[in-house]
């Protein structure tokens, strides 16, 4: 059972033209299913019937659908969904979440865990974002692909989403697929496309129309049903989620040019210099006003795709059997082949949490006033996580401002400003916490444990008395002693002090999970 910390209750997720002949055949076969007026499930097959549902958009389109540009307005507003998927997403879409590589840019947070298992927003983990988006979009068949440090990710997913998936029929699931060697594939995952290819035999067994390819390290809220509906209505082989981008960040993304129908006509992966300038487009076509269009003259891929089942099988097995990556190889290749590759335009909050700095800013962004960058308080589209049944947080004479406090914390006479305090955090008297992310702890230490540690001259889990921490990330189960100062007063930008229990990246001090920082230490 998944729970939502958003509203403080336990809630179970409810189920609720081409230039190549091969791409034409792919679309022809998918069109017969995708654009059915209505359908039902009989045994293991989707049967198409002739009865038309009462759907305003389908009535407007009639039997012949014409491509159109999807307006980004309110794409992330789940309250006014106008979708009319048939067959519905729970039966016809398979979610595939890519766990990413070793997460070297997020090290040391990925030292003992996979990137999707990194804690987020006091109570959650990164993987909860795409899984919750799927569940809120009526997609209950979800695989998570990973190959690094997957023990904690496995444990979290099994505790959060193991039961009650898909209602009484129990058709839904969230499963981890770890990289494995086989006679056909002796290597580990070599990239996003290769990861999907290695498990294509399993995905192919599911009687679905589309695969929804997601990343496990993005922070955003999105209604995937609208995304899938746009894919079907434009008769696309592949639909790429895209967002407007400024020039400063554009070099880190795959950029696209689209025609007046929203079809991708050119794709460039992380361009620079003249190639970057050539990818500028008039983003007023996305619905941006003139001022924002000048600020954001590029269209960037979010690394999120809807791919028709037959198109995926053909691309990964026949057309590009050696391609390792979707963004730099498969998508541009499909465009070059003349397959219909559409852009789906999204203009909500979205953050790629791939670096320590991005992770730090995304977490502290939830404390922003009056409206946070990303809100966990949307009751129409909650973010689920595992139910931990922790007591309410207790604050004794504490001065807390502009901060978010997780479950089960014990905060004594201290000052906390503009910080995120994770679950089970223990903060002692006289401590000052500023602009900091505390991830909390996996367990409580008893009073007897603390006395024993004190007798040995060691330090209990949590923040010690009279300790001052500013602009830092304190990973789980860290033991910060008394009178410690983590202030980086010398403004060091990069430092690797793993034996001392910390790193500095982009000027942000990151204390490693389970690290011990002795009394009186100055960082």
Short mmCIF file of C-alpha atoms in Angstrom, two decimals:
data_model
loop_
_atom_site.label_atom_id
_atom_site.label_comp_id
_atom_site.label_asym_id
_atom_site.label_seq_id
_atom_site.Cartn_x
_atom_site.Cartn_y
_atom_site.Cartn_z
CA UNK A 1 0.00 0.00 0.00
CA UNK A 2 1.23 3.45 -0.85
CA UNK A 3 0.59 6.37 1.38
CA UNK A 4 0.50 10.06 0.78
CA UNK A 5 2.14 12.36 3.25
CA UNK A 6 0.49 15.19 1.36
CA UNK A 7 -2.83 15.01 3.17
CA UNK A 8 -1.79 12.93 6.14
CA UNK A 9 -3.75 9.79 5.35
CA UNK A 10 -2.97 6.37 4.02
CA UNK A 11 -4.32 6.07 0.53
CA UNK A 12 -4.15 3.10 -1.80
CA UNK A 13 -3.50 3.97 -5.46
CA UNK A 14 -6.66 3.28 -7.46
CA UNK A 15 -6.68 1.60 -10.82
CA UNK A 16 -8.62 3.36 -12.47
CA UNK A 17 2.68 9.63 -43.13
CA UNK A 18 5.89 8.26 -43.57
CA UNK A 19 8.56 7.88 -46.19
CA UNK A 20 9.36 4.27 -45.28
CA UNK A 21 7.05 1.34 -45.83
CA UNK A 22 7.95 -0.25 -42.50
CA UNK A 23 6.93 2.82 -40.52
CA UNK A 24 3.68 2.96 -42.50
CA UNK A 25 2.94 -0.63 -41.56
CA UNK A 26 3.72 0.12 -37.94
CA UNK A 27 1.31 3.04 -37.86
CA UNK A 28 -1.32 1.11 -39.74
CA UNK A 29 -1.33 -1.70 -37.20
CA UNK A 30 -1.26 0.66 -34.23
CA UNK A 31 -3.96 2.89 -35.70
CA UNK A 32 -6.42 0.02 -35.82
CA UNK A 33 -6.11 -0.27 -32.04
CA UNK A 34 -5.17 3.21 -30.90
CA UNK A 35 -8.02 5.11 -32.40
CA UNK A 36 -10.82 2.69 -31.76
CA UNK A 37 -14.15 4.21 -30.90
CA UNK A 38 -14.41 1.88 -27.94
CA UNK A 39 -13.04 -1.45 -26.78
CA UNK A 40 -13.26 -4.08 -24.11
CA UNK A 41 -11.02 -6.74 -22.65
CA UNK A 42 -11.81 -10.34 -23.54
CA UNK A 43 -9.42 -12.85 -22.08
CA UNK A 44 -5.95 -11.61 -22.89
CA UNK A 45 -6.72 -9.50 -25.95
CA UNK A 46 -8.02 -6.01 -26.54
CA UNK A 47 -11.15 -6.34 -28.68
CA UNK A 48 -12.25 -3.29 -30.64
CA UNK A 49 -15.99 -2.62 -30.85
CA UNK A 50 -17.88 -0.12 -32.97
CA UNK A 51 -19.67 1.73 -30.16
CA UNK A 52 -18.43 5.30 -29.82
CA UNK A 53 -17.91 6.77 -26.35
CA UNK A 54 -19.30 10.16 -25.49
CA UNK A 55 -16.06 12.07 -25.92
CA UNK A 56 -16.15 15.67 -27.09
CA UNK A 57 -12.72 15.59 -28.72
CA UNK A 58 -13.39 12.41 -30.64
CA UNK A 59 -16.68 13.82 -31.89
CA UNK A 60 -14.87 16.88 -33.18
CA UNK A 61 -12.18 14.84 -34.89
CA UNK A 62 -14.51 12.33 -36.46
CA UNK A 63 -13.15 9.29 -38.19
CA UNK A 64 -10.23 11.17 -39.76
CA UNK A 65 -7.85 12.73 -37.26
CA UNK A 66 -5.70 15.66 -38.26
CA UNK A 67 -2.41 16.43 -36.51
CA UNK A 68 -2.47 19.40 -34.18
CA UNK A 69 -0.18 21.22 -31.80
CA UNK A 70 -0.88 20.43 -28.18
CA UNK A 71 -1.09 23.60 -26.15
CA UNK A 72 1.14 23.56 -23.07
CA UNK A 73 -1.40 25.60 -21.13
CA UNK A 74 -2.39 23.73 -17.95
CA UNK A 75 -0.54 20.59 -19.01
CA UNK A 76 0.45 20.13 -15.38
CA UNK A 77 -3.01 21.09 -14.07
CA UNK A 78 -4.50 17.74 -13.19
CA UNK A 79 -7.78 19.22 -11.96
CA UNK A 80 -9.19 19.93 -15.42
CA UNK A 81 -8.29 16.76 -17.29
CA UNK A 82 -10.16 16.39 -20.59
CA UNK A 83 -8.73 13.02 -21.56
CA UNK A 84 -10.77 10.28 -23.17
CA UNK A 85 -8.42 7.33 -23.71
CA UNK A 86 -9.82 4.18 -25.22
CA UNK A 87 -8.65 1.60 -24.28
CA UNK A 88 -7.86 3.33 -21.00
CA UNK A 89 -4.28 3.72 -19.82
CA UNK A 90 -4.49 1.05 -17.11
CA UNK A 91 -5.02 -1.62 -19.78
CA UNK A 92 -3.17 -0.23 -22.78
CA UNK A 93 0.01 1.46 -21.49
CA UNK A 94 3.12 -0.02 -19.82
CA UNK A 95 5.26 2.38 -17.77
CA UNK A 96 9.03 1.87 -17.94
CA UNK A 97 11.11 3.99 -15.54
CA UNK A 98 14.85 4.14 -16.26
CA UNK A 99 16.89 4.20 -13.06
CA UNK A 100 19.91 5.79 -14.71
CA UNK A 101 23.57 4.97 -14.42
CA UNK A 102 25.95 4.99 -11.48
CA UNK A 103 24.95 8.55 -10.57
CA UNK A 104 28.53 9.79 -10.37
CA UNK A 105 27.45 13.46 -10.49
CA UNK A 106 25.24 12.85 -7.42
CA UNK A 107 28.03 11.08 -5.52
CA UNK A 108 28.29 10.67 -2.50
CA UNK A 109 24.47 10.51 -2.25
CA UNK A 110 24.64 7.49 -4.59
CA UNK A 111 27.45 5.77 -2.69
CA UNK A 112 25.10 3.24 -1.04
CA UNK A 113 21.92 3.60 -3.11
CA UNK A 114 20.61 3.84 -6.67
CA UNK A 115 19.86 7.34 -7.95
CA UNK A 116 16.04 6.88 -7.87
CA UNK A 117 16.30 5.87 -4.19
CA UNK A 118 17.87 9.19 -3.09
CA UNK A 119 15.64 10.86 -0.43
CA UNK A 120 13.62 13.90 -1.47
CA UNK A 121 11.49 16.51 0.28
CA UNK A 122 11.75 15.20 3.87
CA UNK A 123 9.46 12.15 3.43
CA UNK A 124 9.93 10.86 -0.11
CA UNK A 125 12.40 9.34 -2.55
CA UNK A 126 13.04 10.39 -6.16
CA UNK A 127 11.35 7.26 -7.54
CA UNK A 128 8.07 8.31 -5.87
CA UNK A 129 7.70 11.15 -8.42
CA UNK A 130 7.40 9.14 -11.68
CA UNK A 131 5.54 6.29 -9.95
CA UNK A 132 2.99 8.72 -8.44
CA UNK A 133 2.59 10.48 -11.79
CA UNK A 134 1.84 7.08 -13.34
CA UNK A 135 -0.70 6.11 -10.66
CA UNK A 136 -2.40 9.51 -10.87
CA UNK A 137 -2.58 9.02 -14.66
CA UNK A 138 -4.26 5.61 -14.32
CA UNK A 139 -1.09 3.70 -15.33
CA UNK A 140 -0.67 0.82 -12.90
CA UNK A 141 1.73 -1.52 -14.75
CA UNK A 142 5.18 -0.15 -14.03
CA UNK A 143 8.72 -1.51 -14.37
CA UNK A 144 11.81 0.20 -12.92
CA UNK A 145 15.11 -0.63 -14.66
CA UNK A 146 18.31 -0.28 -12.63
CA UNK A 147 21.77 -1.80 -12.31
CA UNK A 148 23.52 0.03 -9.45
CA UNK A 149 23.01 -0.37 -5.68
CA UNK A 150 19.38 -1.41 -6.08
CA UNK A 151 18.83 -2.94 -2.59
CA UNK A 152 17.32 0.17 -0.98
CA UNK A 153 15.27 0.91 -4.11
CA UNK A 154 13.87 -2.63 -4.08
CA UNK A 155 13.01 -2.34 -0.40
CA UNK A 156 11.28 1.03 -0.80
CA UNK A 157 9.17 -0.04 -3.80
CA UNK A 158 8.09 -3.31 -2.19
CA UNK A 159 6.98 -1.49 0.96
CA UNK A 160 5.28 1.38 -0.83
CA UNK A 161 3.54 -0.23 -3.78
CA UNK A 162 3.41 -3.99 -3.17
CA UNK A 163 -0.31 -4.42 -2.48
CA UNK A 164 -3.64 -3.13 -3.74
CA UNK A 165 -2.26 -2.06 -7.11
CA UNK A 166 -4.89 -2.02 -9.82
CA UNK A 167 -7.92 -2.54 -7.58
CA UNK A 168 -9.65 -5.83 -6.90
CA UNK A 169 -8.38 -7.43 -10.12
CA UNK A 170 -4.85 -6.91 -8.80
CA UNK A 171 -3.52 -6.35 -12.32
CA UNK A 172 -1.18 -3.52 -11.35
CA UNK A 173 2.42 -3.78 -10.18
CA UNK A 174 5.63 -1.85 -9.62
CA UNK A 175 8.63 -4.13 -10.18
CA UNK A 176 12.37 -3.58 -10.30
CA UNK A 177 14.24 -5.15 -13.19
CA UNK A 178 17.96 -5.28 -12.45
CA UNK A 179 20.57 -5.60 -15.18
CA UNK A 180 21.44 -9.23 -15.81
CA UNK A 181 23.69 -11.21 -18.09
CA UNK A 182 22.31 -13.77 -20.53
CA UNK A 183 23.64 -15.76 -23.51
CA UNK A 184 22.15 -13.13 -25.85
CA UNK A 185 23.26 -10.15 -23.76
CA UNK A 186 26.50 -10.78 -21.85
CA UNK A 187 26.89 -7.06 -21.00
CA UNK A 188 25.27 -4.75 -18.47
CA UNK A 189 22.98 -1.95 -19.65
CA UNK A 190 24.92 0.28 -22.04
CA UNK A 191 22.33 3.08 -22.17
CA UNK A 192 18.62 3.85 -22.08
CA UNK A 193 17.73 2.11 -25.35
CA UNK A 194 19.93 -0.88 -24.55
CA UNK A 195 18.27 -1.28 -21.15
CA UNK A 196 14.83 -1.43 -22.77
CA UNK A 197 16.10 -3.77 -25.52
CA UNK A 198 17.48 -6.27 -23.01
CA UNK A 199 14.03 -6.62 -21.41
CA UNK A 200 12.03 -6.29 -24.63
CA UNK A 201 11.14 -9.99 -24.43
CA UNK A 202 9.29 -9.25 -21.17
CA UNK A 203 7.67 -5.98 -22.28
CA UNK A 204 6.47 -7.66 -25.48
CA UNK A 205 4.40 -10.14 -23.45
CA UNK A 206 2.15 -7.35 -22.19
CA UNK A 207 -0.89 -6.75 -24.38
CA UNK A 208 -0.53 -2.96 -24.57
CA UNK A 209 -0.54 -0.31 -27.30
CA UNK A 210 2.21 1.98 -26.01
CA UNK A 211 5.29 2.04 -23.82
CA UNK A 212 5.75 5.14 -21.64
CA UNK A 213 9.49 5.70 -21.12
CA UNK A 214 10.32 7.80 -18.04
CA UNK A 215 13.40 8.92 -16.11
CA UNK A 216 13.80 8.17 -12.42
CA UNK A 217 15.59 11.39 -11.46
CA UNK A 218 13.22 14.18 -12.56
CA UNK A 219 11.03 16.37 -10.34
CA UNK A 220 7.74 17.43 -11.94
CA UNK A 221 4.00 16.72 -11.94
CA UNK A 222 2.46 15.61 -15.23
CA UNK A 223 -0.77 14.06 -16.45
CA UNK A 224 0.47 11.27 -18.72
CA UNK A 225 -3.05 10.56 -20.01
CA UNK A 226 -2.98 13.85 -21.91
CA UNK A 227 0.47 12.92 -23.21
CA UNK A 228 -0.78 9.54 -24.45
CA UNK A 229 -3.94 11.05 -25.94
CA UNK A 230 -1.85 13.51 -27.97
CA UNK A 231 0.25 10.56 -29.19
CA UNK A 232 -2.83 8.69 -30.41
CA UNK A 233 -4.58 11.69 -31.92
CA UNK A 234 -1.57 12.68 -34.01
CA UNK A 235 -1.08 9.07 -35.19
CA UNK A 236 2.53 9.23 -33.99
CA UNK A 237 5.11 6.46 -33.76
CA UNK A 238 6.99 8.32 -31.03
CA UNK A 239 5.97 11.36 -28.99
CA UNK A 240 8.66 13.30 -27.11
CA UNK A 241 7.82 15.50 -24.13
CA UNK A 242 9.44 18.88 -24.67
CA UNK A 243 9.72 22.16 -22.83
CA UNK A 244 10.94 25.68 -23.68
CA UNK A 245 14.54 26.31 -22.67
CA UNK A 246 16.86 29.29 -22.24
CA UNK A 247 20.25 29.49 -23.94
CA UNK A 248 22.28 29.04 -20.74
CA UNK A 249 20.88 25.55 -20.03
CA UNK A 250 20.18 24.49 -23.62
CA UNK A 251 23.63 22.97 -24.20
CA UNK A 252 22.87 20.24 -21.63
CA UNK A 253 19.81 18.94 -23.50
CA UNK A 254 18.72 17.40 -26.77
CA UNK A 255 17.13 20.23 -28.79
CA UNK A 256 14.41 19.98 -31.42
CA UNK A 257 12.87 21.88 -34.29
CA UNK A 258 9.22 21.27 -35.05
CA UNK A 259 6.91 22.13 -37.95
CA UNK A 260 3.48 23.75 -37.71
CA UNK A 261 1.90 20.38 -36.90
CA UNK A 262 4.21 19.76 -33.94
CA UNK A 263 6.19 17.13 -35.83
CA UNK A 264 9.92 16.98 -35.06
CA UNK A 265 11.93 17.76 -38.21
CA UNK A 266 15.40 18.19 -36.69
CA UNK A 267 17.10 16.89 -33.56
CA UNK A 268 20.49 17.89 -32.07
CA UNK A 269 21.95 16.29 -28.94
CA UNK A 270 23.64 18.83 -26.61
CA UNK A 271 24.68 21.27 -29.38
CA UNK A 272 27.22 24.06 -28.90
CA UNK A 273 28.36 27.14 -30.81
CA UNK A 274 26.90 27.60 -34.28
CA UNK A 275 24.95 24.36 -34.05
CA UNK A 276 23.24 25.70 -30.93
CA UNK A 277 22.30 28.96 -32.68
CA UNK A 278 20.85 27.03 -35.60
CA UNK A 279 18.41 25.27 -33.25
CA UNK A 280 16.67 28.51 -32.21
CA UNK A 281 12.95 28.54 -32.91
CA UNK A 282 10.01 30.87 -32.39
CA UNK A 283 8.60 29.37 -29.18
CA UNK A 284 5.42 31.46 -29.42
CA UNK A 285 4.23 28.37 -31.33
CA UNK A 286 4.16 26.67 -27.92
CA UNK A 287 1.80 29.27 -26.54
CA UNK A 288 4.48 31.44 -24.87
CA UNK A 289 4.07 35.19 -24.90
CA UNK A 290 6.61 37.32 -26.80
CA UNK A 291 8.68 38.13 -23.69
CA UNK A 292 9.06 34.52 -22.54
CA UNK A 293 9.65 33.36 -26.12
CA UNK A 294 12.68 35.69 -26.29
CA UNK A 295 14.01 34.33 -22.99
CA UNK A 296 13.47 30.71 -24.07
CA UNK A 297 14.15 30.34 -27.80
CA UNK A 298 14.85 26.59 -27.71
CA UNK A 299 12.72 23.43 -27.43
CA UNK A 300 14.41 20.79 -25.25
CA UNK A 301 13.62 17.12 -24.85
CA UNK A 302 12.64 16.10 -21.31
CA UNK A 303 13.82 12.52 -21.88
CA UNK A 304 10.22 11.29 -21.59
CA UNK A 305 8.68 9.37 -24.49
CA UNK A 306 5.52 7.57 -25.56
CA UNK A 307 6.42 4.90 -28.12
CA UNK A 308 3.92 2.71 -29.95
CA UNK A 309 4.60 -0.95 -29.18
CA UNK A 310 5.20 -2.06 -32.78
CA UNK A 311 7.42 0.96 -33.42
CA UNK A 312 9.54 0.13 -30.36
CA UNK A 313 10.00 -3.50 -31.39
CA UNK A 314 10.93 -2.52 -34.95
CA UNK A 315 13.33 0.28 -33.93
CA UNK A 316 15.28 -1.63 -31.27
CA UNK A 317 15.42 -5.01 -33.02
CA UNK A 318 15.47 -4.22 -36.74
CA UNK A 319 16.36 -0.61 -37.47
CA UNK A 320 18.87 0.17 -34.68
CA UNK A 321 19.92 -3.13 -33.06
CA UNK A 322 23.21 -1.60 -31.83
CA UNK A 323 21.86 1.76 -30.61
CA UNK A 324 22.42 2.36 -26.88
CA UNK A 325 20.61 5.65 -26.27
CA UNK A 326 17.14 6.98 -27.09
CA UNK A 327 18.01 10.68 -27.07
CA UNK A 328 21.13 10.66 -29.22
CA UNK A 329 20.53 7.63 -31.46
CA UNK A 330 17.01 6.16 -31.65
CA UNK A 331 14.93 9.37 -31.74
CA UNK A 332 17.10 11.18 -34.35
CA UNK A 333 17.28 7.91 -36.32
CA UNK A 334 13.51 7.50 -36.33
CA UNK A 335 13.15 11.11 -37.51
CA UNK A 336 15.64 10.46 -40.33
CA UNK A 337 13.72 7.34 -41.40
CA UNK A 338 10.59 9.44 -41.86
CA UNK A 339 8.67 7.95 -38.96
CA UNK A 340 6.17 10.26 -37.31
CA UNK A 341 7.97 11.71 -34.27
CA UNK A 342 5.83 14.31 -32.50
CA UNK A 343 6.61 16.87 -29.78
CA UNK A 344 4.31 17.18 -26.78
CA UNK A 345 4.71 20.62 -25.32
CA UNK A 346 4.94 20.99 -21.54
CA UNK A 347 5.36 24.31 -19.73
CA UNK A 348 5.19 23.40 -16.04
CA UNK A 349 7.91 23.07 -13.39
CA UNK A 350 10.46 20.41 -14.32
CA UNK A 351 13.92 19.78 -12.90
CA UNK A 352 16.52 17.21 -13.89
CA UNK A 353 18.07 16.23 -10.55
CA UNK A 354 21.36 15.00 -11.94
CA UNK A 355 23.87 17.00 -9.90
CA UNK A 356 24.40 17.87 -6.23
CA UNK A 357 23.60 21.53 -6.92
CA UNK A 358 20.37 20.72 -8.81
CA UNK A 359 19.34 18.28 -6.06
CA UNK A 360 20.03 20.85 -3.33
CA UNK A 361 18.12 23.62 -5.13
CA UNK A 362 15.15 21.37 -5.91
CA UNK A 363 14.79 20.36 -2.26
CA UNK A 364 15.08 23.87 -0.86
CA UNK A 365 12.72 25.05 -3.61
CA UNK A 366 9.83 23.40 -1.75
CA UNK A 367 10.28 25.98 1.07
CA UNK A 368 9.83 28.96 -1.26
CA UNK A 369 7.18 31.53 -0.35
CA UNK A 370 4.38 32.11 -1.18
CA UNK A 371 4.32 29.34 -3.79
CA UNK A 372 6.99 26.60 -3.81
CA UNK A 373 8.68 25.49 -7.03
CA UNK A 374 7.13 22.06 -6.59
CA UNK A 375 4.23 21.39 -4.24
CA UNK A 376 3.56 18.14 -2.42
CA UNK A 377 0.16 19.53 -1.39
CA UNK A 378 -1.84 18.94 -4.59
CA UNK A 379 -4.72 16.77 -3.37
CA UNK A 380 -5.84 15.97 -6.92
CA UNK A 381 -2.45 14.47 -7.79
CA UNK A 382 -0.71 13.43 -4.55
CA UNK A 383 2.80 12.05 -4.31
CA UNK A 384 2.76 8.59 -2.73
CA UNK A 385 5.44 6.95 -0.63
CA UNK A 386 5.75 4.10 1.84
CA UNK A 387 3.65 4.24 5.03
CA UNK A 388 6.09 4.43 7.94
CA UNK A 389 3.56 5.00 10.76
CA UNK A 390 5.85 7.51 12.48
CA UNK A 391 4.66 9.81 15.29
CA UNK A 392 4.16 13.54 14.67
CA UNK A 393 7.29 15.66 14.86
CA UNK A 394 7.97 17.22 18.27
CA UNK A 395 9.44 20.71 18.59
CA UNK A 396 10.52 21.89 22.05
CA UNK A 397 11.21 25.64 22.27
CA UNK A 398 12.48 25.63 18.68
CA UNK A 399 12.57 28.64 16.36
CA UNK A 400 11.60 27.29 12.90
CA UNK A 401 11.10 29.60 9.88
CA UNK A 402 10.57 28.96 6.14
CA UNK A 403 11.24 25.24 6.55
CA UNK A 404 9.69 21.85 5.88
CA UNK A 405 9.78 19.25 8.67
CA UNK A 406 9.35 15.51 7.99
CA UNK A 407 7.67 12.89 10.16
CA UNK A 408 8.92 11.65 13.51
CA UNK A 409 11.47 14.40 14.25
CA UNK A 410 12.60 15.52 17.70
CA UNK A 411 13.73 19.14 17.57
CA UNK A 412 14.91 20.73 20.81
CA UNK A 413 15.82 24.33 21.65
CA UNK A 414 17.44 25.31 18.35
CA UNK A 415 17.05 27.58 15.28
CA UNK A 416 16.10 26.26 11.86
CA UNK A 417 15.77 28.61 8.88
CA UNK A 418 15.11 27.88 5.19
CA UNK A 419 15.83 24.19 5.55
CA UNK A 420 14.30 20.76 4.87
CA UNK A 421 14.43 18.39 7.84
CA UNK A 422 14.01 14.71 6.98
CA UNK A 423 12.14 12.04 8.91
CA UNK A 424 13.41 10.88 12.34
CA UNK A 425 15.84 13.83 12.56
CA UNK A 426 17.13 14.57 16.06
CA UNK A 427 18.45 18.10 16.58
CA UNK A 428 19.92 19.04 19.96
CA UNK A 429 19.88 22.25 22.01
CA UNK A 430 21.65 25.32 20.70
CA UNK A 431 22.02 24.06 17.14
CA UNK A 432 21.61 26.45 14.20
CA UNK A 433 20.53 24.99 10.84
CA UNK A 434 20.41 27.36 7.84
CA UNK A 435 19.86 26.72 4.11
CA UNK A 436 20.40 23.02 4.74
CA UNK A 437 18.91 19.68 3.73
CA UNK A 438 18.87 17.12 6.55
CA UNK A 439 17.85 13.70 5.24
CA UNK A 440 17.14 12.30 8.69
CA UNK A 441 17.62 8.70 9.80
CA UNK A 442 16.46 5.16 9.02
CA UNK A 443 15.94 4.28 12.69
CA UNK A 444 15.84 5.73 16.19
CA UNK A 445 18.53 5.16 18.79
CA UNK A 446 17.26 4.43 22.30
CA UNK A 447 18.38 6.41 25.33
CA UNK A 448 20.43 3.39 26.37
CA UNK A 449 22.18 3.41 22.97
CA UNK A 450 22.99 7.10 23.36
CA UNK A 451 24.42 6.64 26.86
CA UNK A 452 26.55 3.75 25.65
CA UNK A 453 27.87 5.83 22.75
CA UNK A 454 28.65 8.73 25.07
CA UNK A 455 30.55 6.40 27.41
CA UNK A 456 32.66 5.26 24.45
CA UNK A 457 33.30 8.83 23.38
CA UNK A 458 31.27 8.35 20.20
CA UNK A 459 28.42 10.46 18.77
CA UNK A 460 24.71 9.57 18.48
CA UNK A 461 22.76 9.92 15.20
CA UNK A 462 21.59 13.49 14.61
CA UNK A 463 22.86 17.01 15.17
CA UNK A 464 24.82 17.67 18.40
CA UNK A 465 24.53 20.59 20.82
CA UNK A 466 25.62 24.07 19.70
CA UNK A 467 26.43 22.89 16.17
CA UNK A 468 26.11 25.40 13.31
CA UNK A 469 25.37 24.12 9.77
CA UNK A 470 24.85 26.31 6.69
CA UNK A 471 24.39 25.45 2.99
CA UNK A 472 24.92 21.73 3.38
CA UNK A 473 23.38 18.32 2.72
CA UNK A 474 23.51 15.89 5.65
CA UNK A 475 22.81 12.36 4.43
CA UNK A 476 20.94 9.75 6.46
CA UNK A 477 22.20 8.36 9.77
CA UNK A 478 25.02 10.91 9.94
CA UNK A 479 26.45 11.53 13.42
CA UNK A 480 27.30 15.22 13.82
CA UNK A 481 29.02 15.93 17.14
CA UNK A 482 28.74 18.90 19.50
CA UNK A 483 30.16 22.35 18.67
CA UNK A 484 30.70 21.36 15.03
CA UNK A 485 30.79 24.13 12.42
CA UNK A 486 29.91 23.20 8.82
CA UNK A 487 30.02 26.65 7.23
CA UNK A 488 32.62 26.46 4.41
CA UNK A 489 33.85 29.94 5.36
CA UNK A 490 36.73 29.62 2.86
CA UNK A 491 34.19 29.20 0.01
CA UNK A 492 35.81 26.01 -1.25
CA UNK A 493 33.98 24.92 -4.42
CA UNK A 494 35.25 21.37 -4.83
CA UNK A 495 36.84 18.99 -2.32
CA UNK A 496 36.86 15.22 -1.86
CA UNK A 497 37.40 14.28 1.80
CA UNK A 498 35.73 10.89 1.84
CA UNK A 499 37.90 9.56 4.66
CA UNK A 500 36.79 12.55 6.76
CA UNK A 501 33.15 11.86 5.93
CA UNK A 502 32.29 14.66 3.50
CA UNK A 503 32.57 16.11 -0.01
CA UNK A 504 32.21 19.67 -1.27
CA UNK A 505 30.61 20.14 -4.69
CA UNK A 506 29.59 23.52 -6.13
CA UNK A 507 30.35 24.98 -2.70
CA UNK A 508 27.80 22.70 -1.01
CA UNK A 509 29.12 20.50 1.81
CA UNK A 510 27.68 16.97 1.62
CA UNK A 511 28.16 14.74 4.66
CA UNK A 512 28.16 11.07 3.64
CA UNK A 513 25.55 8.56 4.84
CA UNK A 514 26.54 6.94 8.17
CA UNK A 515 29.48 9.37 8.52
CA UNK A 516 30.77 10.49 11.92
CA UNK A 517 31.85 14.12 12.34
CA UNK A 518 33.63 14.39 15.75
CA UNK A 519 32.96 17.07 18.36
CA UNK A 520 34.49 20.47 17.57
CA UNK A 521 35.13 19.76 13.88
CA UNK A 522 35.26 22.80 11.57
CA UNK A 523 34.51 22.33 7.85
#
